[in-house]
């Protein structure tokens, strides 16, 4: 019986689901899977891209852990593709590779002043508050009024973390340096700006509801944003999710707030709709001092058009949350325009043609872009795995497929990698740190400390 030696680069949900689906699939060959992850710990954006006060979403980790803990998948953490191990190495030791590297950088927003001091990408802020080992430990939170550009779940996560009182995050797994930074924050007002109207937002009802549950934070919405056109009314009537979002927003219109006076909270979270980004203004020192937007209006078909009316809001910091963007991988085709690996249903294609690259596959956000939830990631992986199984005739023929070749290669190169047993050590250590304080865990942030604990050193 033939044996498939498969490498998967990326140990987030996309990579782990792909491994699990392949192992459970009907096939006429044995399978051996190695996961490669550049961080010392697995789970990707579920660990480093989801706000710490989202325990329900983090429950996904339980399912991922069950897959890894079966013991039929090896994991090599703290291994950087393109540096510690290359595509040529993978061809030498495997029959195929699936890239599941996600999208971790911010999409650009091309307006004047966007590169000013105190203008940040949301992805960098998310990495900071999630304790990512490769970002600075400190974050500037000296602004009283902050703009967040975007109307998706990441924008709401960022707005919530900025507006929420640090002490209310203590029961979560928030790292100590992040708690200290948020505790010292001077923020009083967070303004969220979206280009379209309330019936066209990209966030989910759950995310929106959570905003209204923040302690000592007034929700502020503006009556002018709720003069719905027929397309918006139709969306509310025909889509349950849009209907729930509208119901939540309408309930906030009845609350005492800055909009109609009477707000009593020490912090305010403002939602501005029909606001197209135009410019970030700066002061004499090059720091953010205001956000300029053009007021838009419905076009009657679910979109918006500009009105020509410019408005300005005084802010001292700005976060753009307009989407994530994939990063190129050495030796792998890359579509710079869309931030993905060019592919047909997960089969990687050469950059300048539709010709397939044998043995190379993609899944998750690096395959389709940063859209969709966990359910999409599973169906994505199924599609890719189906092709992988059917493509047996074009697999690589490795010259050294033995399972001990990879540990030997990494050791020769001086790569200090972590494995599944090491993750169990780190996981237990973090939970132990949190237990005396009745916290879910306290994340270990420095990479070298994560590695040292994982390896029992």
XYZ file of C-alpha atoms in Angstrom:
457
model
C 0.000 0.000 0.000
C 1.257 3.486 -0.907
C 1.919 5.911 1.914
C 1.298 9.661 1.730
C 3.848 11.711 3.641
C 2.176 15.118 3.976
C 3.560 18.395 5.315
C 1.134 21.098 6.441
C 2.560 24.586 7.010
C 0.443 26.392 9.606
C -1.085 24.879 12.758
C -4.149 27.080 13.043
C -7.710 25.826 12.455
C -7.191 25.544 8.671
C -4.140 23.306 8.970
C -5.494 21.163 11.810
C -8.864 20.666 10.101
C -7.124 19.658 6.864
C -5.096 17.041 8.749
C -8.164 15.713 10.553
C -10.265 15.510 7.370
C -7.524 13.630 5.509
C -7.062 11.116 8.319
C -10.820 10.411 8.379
C -11.271 10.354 4.601
C -11.850 7.256 2.493
C -8.574 6.469 0.738
C -6.457 3.588 -0.494
C -3.195 4.567 1.162
C -1.701 5.177 4.587
C -1.075 8.729 5.789
C 1.654 10.354 7.862
C 1.220 14.079 8.644
C 3.662 16.648 10.025
C 2.419 20.122 10.982
C 4.931 22.991 10.866
C 4.168 26.133 12.862
C 6.321 29.255 13.130
C 5.073 29.991 16.675
C 5.967 27.773 19.639
C 2.251 27.111 20.296
C -0.503 25.891 17.929
C -3.998 27.221 17.077
C -3.022 30.298 15.045
C -5.562 33.106 15.044
C -7.773 31.319 17.563
C -4.982 31.903 20.103
C -3.568 35.127 18.660
C -6.421 36.758 16.751
C -9.501 36.438 18.963
C -10.089 38.926 21.770
C -9.410 37.407 25.229
C -12.985 38.078 26.395
C -14.402 35.696 23.775
C -14.491 32.356 25.657
C -17.269 30.987 23.423
C -15.196 31.416 20.271
C -12.132 30.118 22.073
C -14.108 26.924 22.678
C -12.966 26.038 19.157
C -9.602 25.275 20.762
C -11.199 22.323 22.568
C -12.068 20.717 19.226
C -8.613 21.447 17.803
C -6.946 20.017 20.906
C -8.897 16.791 20.543
C -7.559 16.394 17.005
C -3.939 16.924 18.040
C -4.227 14.836 21.186
C -5.169 11.716 19.210
C -1.439 11.399 18.604
C -1.581 10.651 14.869
C -0.270 14.086 13.811
C 3.221 15.343 14.612
C 3.750 19.049 15.236
C 6.986 20.989 14.858
C 6.558 24.397 16.487
C 8.942 27.357 16.437
C 9.934 26.406 12.864
C 9.877 29.155 10.233
C 9.095 28.130 6.675
C 11.625 29.648 4.285
C 14.264 29.941 7.001
C 14.396 26.781 9.118
C 12.864 24.576 6.452
C 12.379 25.247 2.729
C 10.194 24.060 -0.115
C 13.118 22.014 -1.449
C 13.418 20.328 1.955
C 9.739 19.411 1.851
C 10.090 17.933 -1.656
C 12.963 15.810 -0.394
C 10.991 14.355 2.511
C 7.261 14.494 1.601
C 4.809 13.647 -1.182
C 2.931 16.954 -0.900
C 2.501 20.125 1.148
C -0.581 22.115 2.128
C -0.050 25.764 3.008
C -2.455 26.944 5.717
C -0.634 30.094 6.810
C -3.679 32.358 7.090
C -3.610 36.139 6.784
C -2.116 38.054 9.685
C -1.266 41.520 8.341
C -3.534 44.520 7.822
C -4.969 45.399 4.450
C -3.951 48.914 3.425
C -6.171 52.006 3.485
C -4.941 54.472 0.890
C -5.878 57.900 2.260
C -3.676 60.913 3.124
C -2.160 60.809 6.609
C -2.773 57.102 7.212
C 0.911 56.625 8.151
C 0.844 59.296 10.880
C 2.078 58.664 14.412
C -0.647 56.938 16.451
C -2.232 55.521 13.281
C -2.234 51.747 13.697
C -3.240 48.582 11.909
C -5.860 46.652 13.868
C -3.997 43.363 13.328
C -0.960 44.723 15.175
C -3.122 45.831 18.107
C -4.878 42.438 18.184
C -1.475 40.706 18.236
C -0.426 42.921 21.148
C -3.482 42.334 23.321
C -3.385 38.602 22.543
C 0.233 38.310 23.700
C 1.820 37.446 20.353
C 5.525 36.809 21.016
C 6.771 38.747 17.976
C 5.276 42.189 18.703
C 6.486 44.852 21.186
C 5.320 44.486 24.803
C 4.275 48.154 25.064
C 1.425 49.912 23.254
C 0.695 53.640 23.157
C -2.709 54.272 24.779
C -2.346 57.979 25.518
C -5.263 59.140 23.328
C -8.548 60.224 24.880
C -10.515 60.043 21.614
C -9.871 57.205 19.159
C -11.168 56.350 15.666
C -11.674 52.763 14.478
C -12.200 52.395 10.725
C -14.218 49.368 9.649
C -17.547 47.620 10.156
C -16.512 44.001 10.637
C -15.979 41.852 13.722
C -12.322 42.873 14.056
C -13.329 46.550 14.194
C -15.796 45.751 16.974
C -13.208 43.663 18.844
C -10.736 46.544 18.709
C -13.377 49.089 19.751
C -14.531 46.891 22.628
C -10.991 46.307 23.917
C -10.293 50.063 23.782
C -13.537 51.005 25.547
C -13.704 48.180 28.094
C -12.290 48.762 31.569
C -9.129 46.709 32.121
C -10.363 45.216 35.414
C -13.277 43.622 33.545
C -10.736 41.638 31.495
C -9.034 40.101 34.532
C -11.042 36.835 34.464
C -9.725 36.174 30.945
C -6.312 35.000 29.718
C -5.099 38.550 29.107
C -1.301 38.803 29.528
C -0.028 40.874 32.451
C 1.679 43.478 30.253
C -1.553 43.987 28.303
C -3.604 44.437 31.473
C -1.105 47.027 32.710
C -1.233 48.867 29.374
C -5.030 48.940 29.211
C -5.277 49.916 32.881
C -3.227 53.036 32.131
C -5.262 53.917 29.011
C -6.587 57.490 28.831
C -9.415 56.684 26.417
C -12.819 58.247 26.995
C -14.358 58.055 23.516
C -14.091 55.397 20.801
C -15.587 56.246 17.391
C -16.290 53.406 14.939
C -16.766 54.474 11.301
C -18.388 52.408 8.552
C -18.842 53.361 4.915
C -22.315 51.883 4.558
C -25.484 51.835 6.641
C -26.615 49.774 9.651
C -28.335 47.197 7.417
C -25.110 46.486 5.472
C -22.612 45.939 8.298
C -20.261 42.935 8.254
C -20.244 42.133 11.963
C -22.401 39.512 13.644
C -25.250 40.093 16.137
C -23.257 38.408 18.911
C -20.353 40.844 18.508
C -22.696 43.817 18.446
C -24.672 42.730 21.506
C -21.476 42.368 23.529
C -20.712 46.048 22.980
C -23.919 47.041 24.733
C -23.033 44.924 27.758
C -19.847 46.824 28.627
C -19.774 48.195 32.163
C -19.607 51.983 32.472
C -19.624 52.516 28.706
C -22.437 54.434 26.969
C -23.408 53.296 23.457
C -23.944 56.268 21.145
C -25.783 56.012 17.821
C -27.077 58.839 15.650
C -30.678 59.204 14.488
C -29.638 60.468 11.033
C -28.206 57.000 10.269
C -31.579 55.266 10.598
C -33.552 56.891 7.794
C -33.611 53.595 5.865
C -34.065 53.330 2.113
C -36.135 50.537 0.552
C -33.089 48.257 0.030
C -32.213 48.487 3.736
C -35.817 47.817 4.761
C -35.865 44.771 2.472
C -32.580 43.473 3.956
C -33.998 43.789 7.484
C -37.225 42.043 6.498
C -35.574 39.164 4.635
C -32.431 38.404 6.664
C -32.742 37.298 10.282
C -29.184 38.340 11.138
C -29.732 41.859 9.768
C -33.063 42.028 11.595
C -31.395 41.193 14.936
C -28.646 43.769 14.328
C -31.276 46.410 13.584
C -33.204 45.473 16.720
C -30.077 45.888 18.867
C -29.217 49.256 17.318
C -32.794 50.496 17.641
C -32.775 49.590 21.340
C -29.658 51.692 21.813
C -31.433 54.675 20.250
C -33.773 54.617 23.236
C -30.965 54.701 25.798
C -29.724 57.895 27.479
C -26.552 58.772 25.611
C -24.425 61.613 24.316
C -26.679 61.793 21.266
C -29.675 62.914 23.301
C -27.851 63.940 26.504
C -28.149 62.108 29.793
C -25.269 59.654 29.381
C -23.606 58.891 32.695
C -20.734 56.514 31.867
C -17.071 57.488 32.042
C -16.500 56.131 28.514
C -18.491 56.294 25.304
C -18.520 54.080 22.215
C -19.898 55.886 19.141
C -21.104 54.078 16.003
C -20.995 56.257 12.869
C -22.521 54.883 9.664
C -22.451 56.317 6.120
C -18.887 57.531 6.734
C -16.291 57.109 3.951
C -12.650 57.674 5.057
C -11.090 60.706 3.368
C -8.075 61.886 5.389
C -6.179 61.578 8.649
C -5.097 65.030 9.822
C -1.894 65.486 11.799
C -0.486 68.057 14.201
C 2.907 69.787 14.064
C 4.607 66.671 15.439
C 3.080 64.369 12.807
C 0.609 62.790 15.231
C -3.035 62.021 14.483
C -5.250 64.953 15.449
C -8.461 64.428 13.434
C -10.291 62.052 11.103
C -12.071 63.432 8.053
C -14.844 61.470 6.361
C -17.344 62.032 3.589
C -20.951 61.502 4.484
C -22.451 58.867 2.145
C -26.053 57.919 1.402
C -27.806 54.783 0.147
C -27.782 54.231 -3.616
C -31.026 52.248 -3.538
C -29.334 48.923 -4.289
C -27.637 48.135 -0.976
C -24.562 50.254 -1.680
C -23.694 53.900 -1.054
C -22.627 56.973 -2.968
C -20.865 60.092 -1.727
C -22.779 63.267 -0.845
C -19.791 65.612 -1.012
C -20.337 66.633 2.622
C -17.105 66.392 4.620
C -17.079 66.004 8.392
C -14.239 66.035 10.884
C -13.913 64.310 14.263
C -11.107 65.221 16.660
C -9.148 62.089 17.595
C -5.609 61.453 18.815
C -5.270 57.864 17.537
C -6.683 55.777 14.714
C -6.988 52.048 14.040
C -7.752 50.710 10.566
C -9.703 47.441 10.631
C -10.467 47.125 6.927
C -9.426 43.508 6.555
C -6.482 41.136 6.831
C -4.016 40.370 4.054
C -1.919 37.290 3.320
C 1.884 37.232 3.138
C 4.053 35.674 0.416
C 5.977 32.474 1.154
C 9.469 31.806 -0.292
C 9.281 29.741 -3.472
C 5.470 29.649 -3.515
C 3.341 31.527 -6.098
C 1.596 34.591 -4.634
C -1.126 36.936 -5.842
C 0.000 40.363 -4.559
C -3.284 42.012 -5.455
C -5.496 39.703 -3.406
C -2.987 38.488 -0.799
C -3.539 34.800 -1.549
C -1.757 31.840 -3.108
C -3.267 31.456 -6.619
C -5.196 28.199 -6.741
C -8.075 26.226 -8.175
C -10.078 24.690 -5.311
C -6.870 24.437 -3.286
C -4.612 23.170 -6.079
C -1.864 25.799 -6.334
C -1.382 27.410 -9.752
C 1.642 29.088 -11.280
C 1.522 32.859 -10.986
C 1.388 33.686 -14.681
C -0.724 30.790 -15.946
C -3.389 28.319 -14.930
C -0.830 25.526 -14.878
C -0.925 23.460 -11.699
C 2.071 23.223 -9.380
C 2.285 19.482 -8.583
C 2.323 18.550 -4.901
C 1.479 22.049 -3.613
C -1.909 22.923 -2.091
C -3.518 25.684 -0.031
C -6.388 25.953 2.433
C -7.926 28.595 4.690
C -7.440 32.330 4.341
C -4.227 32.038 2.307
C -6.378 30.117 -0.205
C -9.532 32.269 -0.371
C -8.775 35.504 1.472
C -9.731 36.547 5.010
C -13.474 35.979 4.854
C -15.802 33.511 6.477
C -15.966 31.733 9.810
C -14.814 28.337 11.071
C -17.481 26.511 9.035
C -15.980 27.926 5.847
C -12.528 26.771 6.964
C -13.780 23.178 7.269
C -15.447 23.134 3.841
C -12.313 24.756 2.418
C -10.173 21.955 3.802
C -12.538 19.272 2.476
C -12.240 20.693 -1.045
C -8.444 20.805 -0.881
C -8.159 17.311 0.600
C -10.430 15.873 -2.088
C -8.034 17.097 -4.777
C -4.986 15.947 -2.825
C -6.369 12.391 -2.666
C -7.337 12.361 -6.340
C -3.978 13.776 -7.448
C -1.973 10.757 -6.314
C -0.412 10.394 -9.757
C 1.252 13.823 -9.508
C 2.565 13.654 -5.936
C 6.245 14.312 -5.329
C 8.503 11.289 -5.058
C 10.657 12.048 -1.994
C 14.199 10.679 -1.902
C 14.237 10.517 1.901
C 10.721 9.975 3.266
C 11.671 8.477 6.639
C 9.940 10.037 9.645
C 13.158 10.587 11.595
C 14.663 12.665 8.756
C 12.935 15.909 9.807
C 14.004 15.922 13.490
C 17.520 15.096 12.303
C 17.480 17.929 9.729
C 16.205 20.505 12.232
C 18.759 19.421 14.807
C 21.580 19.733 12.269
C 20.447 23.304 11.544
C 20.288 24.220 15.213
C 16.530 24.763 15.130
C 15.065 24.607 18.643
C 11.599 23.232 17.916
C 8.643 22.433 20.135
C 6.334 19.429 19.869
C 2.915 18.324 21.120
C 4.263 17.242 24.497
C 5.876 20.662 24.766
C 2.568 22.373 24.034
C 0.976 20.360 26.830
C 3.706 21.633 29.160
C 3.184 25.249 28.139
C -0.593 24.918 28.263
C -0.459 23.494 31.789
C 2.029 26.161 32.865
C -0.210 29.020 31.664
C -3.302 27.521 33.296
C -1.267 27.124 36.493
C -0.240 30.775 36.393
C -3.886 31.825 36.185
C -5.329 29.464 38.810
C -4.292 31.411 41.974
C -5.978 34.500 40.521
C -9.137 32.647 39.364
C -8.194 33.377 35.757
C -8.529 31.038 32.761
C -4.771 31.274 32.188
C -2.038 33.880 32.028
C -0.291 33.706 28.697
C 3.464 33.464 28.512
C 4.479 36.128 25.992
C 8.262 36.020 25.291
C 9.114 33.489 22.574
C 12.271 32.234 24.284
C 10.358 31.630 27.513
C 7.609 29.758 25.638
C 10.247 27.536 24.044
C 12.114 26.958 27.306
C 8.934 25.910 29.138
C 7.786 23.735 26.224
C 11.090 21.888 26.153
C 11.172 21.453 29.931
C 14.432 23.365 30.231
